[in-house]
């Protein structure tokens, strides 16, 4: 079982890293031939960094759009970030000070993450127009995340697993030596779902995470009068005429 | 033409219930063969349209980062779903920005993604069938490319970019839109959207000189093709004869006259509008823009000023430098742009919006405005979508909001704002932008105007507003036409420079 999961994790990580790198290379390699920032847009690079930070950390545009979606979405993402950071303790030895510090917050973040996800799913099920735009994969994605959160929380609060052994397994993976993994069903389910999440990341709507950084309406400086902005393929037309 | 009905005002602006299929149909008139071919597209739907469309889509995905990222990044969160004026007015769910994007995204998934190739049902991927193509034609002509959705999307997804790509693909397989293509063909052939040839234009301008002389007793000139003038004015051709547009043209002329600025119009480039943007064609966009460079070089002007036109200002401000070099900062090796940029006077912003130009004169006391002249007007301002969300004025973020307002306040005493959820970057499109200002889409135009008409109704009732100030030729035409459907007098619509024209003191400078 340990071998199977070791292979699964290596494969999933490979898919995640290579897939994501491939997508990002496509984004970088595709020119943005016209200046299209949505105004009022920052005029300086510093301003763009600030705008992007507000967007990524606080979901500024979503806040303007809909308070419910913003609240639930932000709750989910912030909680997920905390929970993920908390899991660093399974990969580091000795555990970094700040990772140890956030452990209790990370545990409760598991609960708020679940609340956020359920709220988002509720919107998808009960708000007519959001239901209209939802595809099966939108529902499944939420289900997957909910299942990860629930299985994780159950291990925390109900059926404990041997976390020392779990840590041994992952520390082993990092050094390419397969260590025994506890075999309780809840843990295996939790890990299996995480493997699935990693694997589908680069081929699913989770691409919104890298995508936001490449969105020309958000990452462009508003300076078209001051600087000529011309893409390689547009320059080509120039030399032809 | 389909039946035209104005929806009733909503008591509270709540999200409308869905009426699936309410705007199903054939869409606007197709461009005929001659018009398509004039722009280099096939005359009618080609036999291998399926492969050609997919190939074109692949090409555009490789050329436009916006399209590639926007096809991938949407999570169907619904932030945009209640933001489109056409959705609010028609209640057709396919007019929700996310659903409109998905008309193309579903095809993208099927042909360009792993998930869509192997699990189409799961991710909502569809084959490109004839039905899908017709659906594209219908619903991508129910988008005015106003970009309101892009303000609210957490990833900045801009439906306009997708609409443009869809229209370009449609045109490439032989399904161009009549109205836009007709106009572009006229620009190429004659120089303006209305097909107004040089003698007719000259005649019109002479008539205007007489009218202004009768009105004010002063010789205000409307010069055409004057070599060595300082300023080249590029304005929408509607300004030459449509009502109320013409009053703004008179306003610009008075501003130039009162400030002693030498200026000229160009018969070759007698048009600010650039419908190349509406049909999503970079090449058409560029060809139309190049006329401006040619005219500026031939006339030897030092400055280029753009009149009251929304998308024209977006193209001028955001794209002219890219497309034709009107602006600053071209590389030393950039031969074409250098030619023009050496000639332009870089103490001024190039290009300049007429509102920037006039307000600057007011602030420098180079012209005097008597605000009393507009005392009969209680004025509100409609931010035009392409100015508000696609371009800027002045030197600071948001200048496109402040400068027109400050100019109105400099020209008149009574100014009131509409609901802040409907102004500035949250402004609603007039309902006629993006190449939809055609009679065959009148029902859509009336319905799309609903949110703006609601906000207007509020200030008309509460503040006795009787003048809707605009800086866009399409908004002026659209509101003149649809406002009566909502019980307003069409005469309340006018340009900012119409107010300037009323207030400006001529002759004593």
XYZ file of C-alpha atoms in Angstrom, chain A residues 31-152:
122
model
C 1.591 38.002 -26.712
C -0.859 40.639 -25.510
C -0.998 42.779 -28.637
C -3.129 45.604 -27.239
C -3.282 47.568 -24.003
C -6.548 46.534 -22.378
C -6.341 47.230 -18.629
C -9.779 47.749 -17.105
C -9.708 51.295 -15.799
C -9.260 53.068 -13.460
C -5.930 51.290 -13.816
C -2.595 52.020 -12.150
C -0.122 54.128 -14.072
C 3.058 52.685 -12.518
C 4.493 49.188 -12.061
C 4.221 49.631 -8.302
C 0.554 50.383 -8.778
C 0.077 47.195 -10.777
C 1.759 45.153 -8.034
C -0.536 46.756 -5.500
C -3.621 46.121 -7.637
C -2.659 42.494 -8.175
C -1.955 42.045 -4.454
C -5.368 43.447 -3.538
C -6.904 41.157 -6.128
C -5.082 37.993 -5.010
C -5.180 38.557 -1.262
C -8.507 40.328 -0.789
C -10.434 39.437 -3.987
C -11.142 43.130 -4.574
C -13.173 42.732 -7.776
C -15.294 39.974 -6.309
C -15.947 42.204 -3.301
C -17.352 44.821 -5.676
C -19.425 42.188 -7.436
C -21.253 40.233 -4.765
C -20.756 40.254 -1.010
C -22.037 36.709 -0.471
C -19.797 35.160 -3.077
C -16.910 37.249 -1.843
C -17.418 36.329 1.819
C -17.770 32.617 1.184
C -15.051 32.511 -1.444
C -12.601 34.443 0.671
C -13.369 32.378 3.749
C -12.697 29.198 1.783
C -9.455 30.410 0.178
C -8.004 31.988 3.321
C -8.846 28.869 5.313
C -7.360 26.641 2.647
C -4.146 28.672 2.754
C -3.903 28.273 6.522
C -4.690 24.584 6.398
C -2.110 24.010 3.669
C 0.553 25.886 5.628
C -0.314 23.875 8.700
C 0.421 20.702 6.762
C 4.018 21.860 6.331
C 4.648 20.187 9.639
C 4.435 16.830 7.886
C 7.270 17.824 5.605
C 9.726 19.698 7.837
C 12.040 18.472 10.581
C 12.435 20.280 12.896
C 9.054 22.003 12.402
C 9.593 25.686 11.724
C 8.564 28.005 14.531
C 5.833 29.799 12.655
C 4.386 26.525 11.379
C 4.162 25.311 14.974
C 2.558 28.616 15.929
C -0.257 28.380 13.366
C -1.203 24.745 14.170
C -4.289 25.556 16.282
C -5.484 28.209 13.805
C -4.946 25.770 10.971
C -7.150 23.220 12.672
C -10.053 25.605 13.065
C -9.455 26.854 9.534
C -10.391 23.329 8.461
C -13.849 24.003 9.842
C -14.219 27.445 8.294
C -12.993 26.042 4.997
C -15.790 23.499 5.090
C -18.310 26.218 5.919
C -17.112 28.345 3.014
C -17.313 25.410 0.619
C -20.800 24.443 1.738
C -21.920 28.036 1.315
C -20.497 28.172 -2.198
C -22.169 24.903 -3.063
C -25.423 26.173 -1.630
C -25.222 29.161 -3.951
C -24.592 26.864 -6.869
C -27.589 24.711 -5.961
C -30.127 27.302 -4.905
C -29.439 30.541 -6.792
C -31.173 30.148 -10.134
C -28.653 31.916 -12.315
C -25.613 30.306 -10.664
C -27.250 26.905 -11.090
C -27.779 27.718 -14.765
C -24.070 28.329 -15.375
C -22.812 25.329 -13.383
C -21.430 22.255 -15.155
C -21.131 18.821 -13.510
C -17.418 19.474 -13.008
C -18.194 22.637 -11.020
C -20.225 20.577 -8.573
C -17.684 17.758 -8.493
C -14.854 20.166 -7.758
C -16.703 21.473 -4.711
C -17.540 17.917 -3.652
C -13.900 16.920 -3.935
C -12.784 19.805 -1.758
C -15.564 19.175 0.729
C -14.566 15.496 0.926
C -10.942 16.462 1.533
C -11.977 18.837 4.295
C -14.373 16.360 5.922
C -11.928 13.458 5.876
C -9.217 15.692 7.286
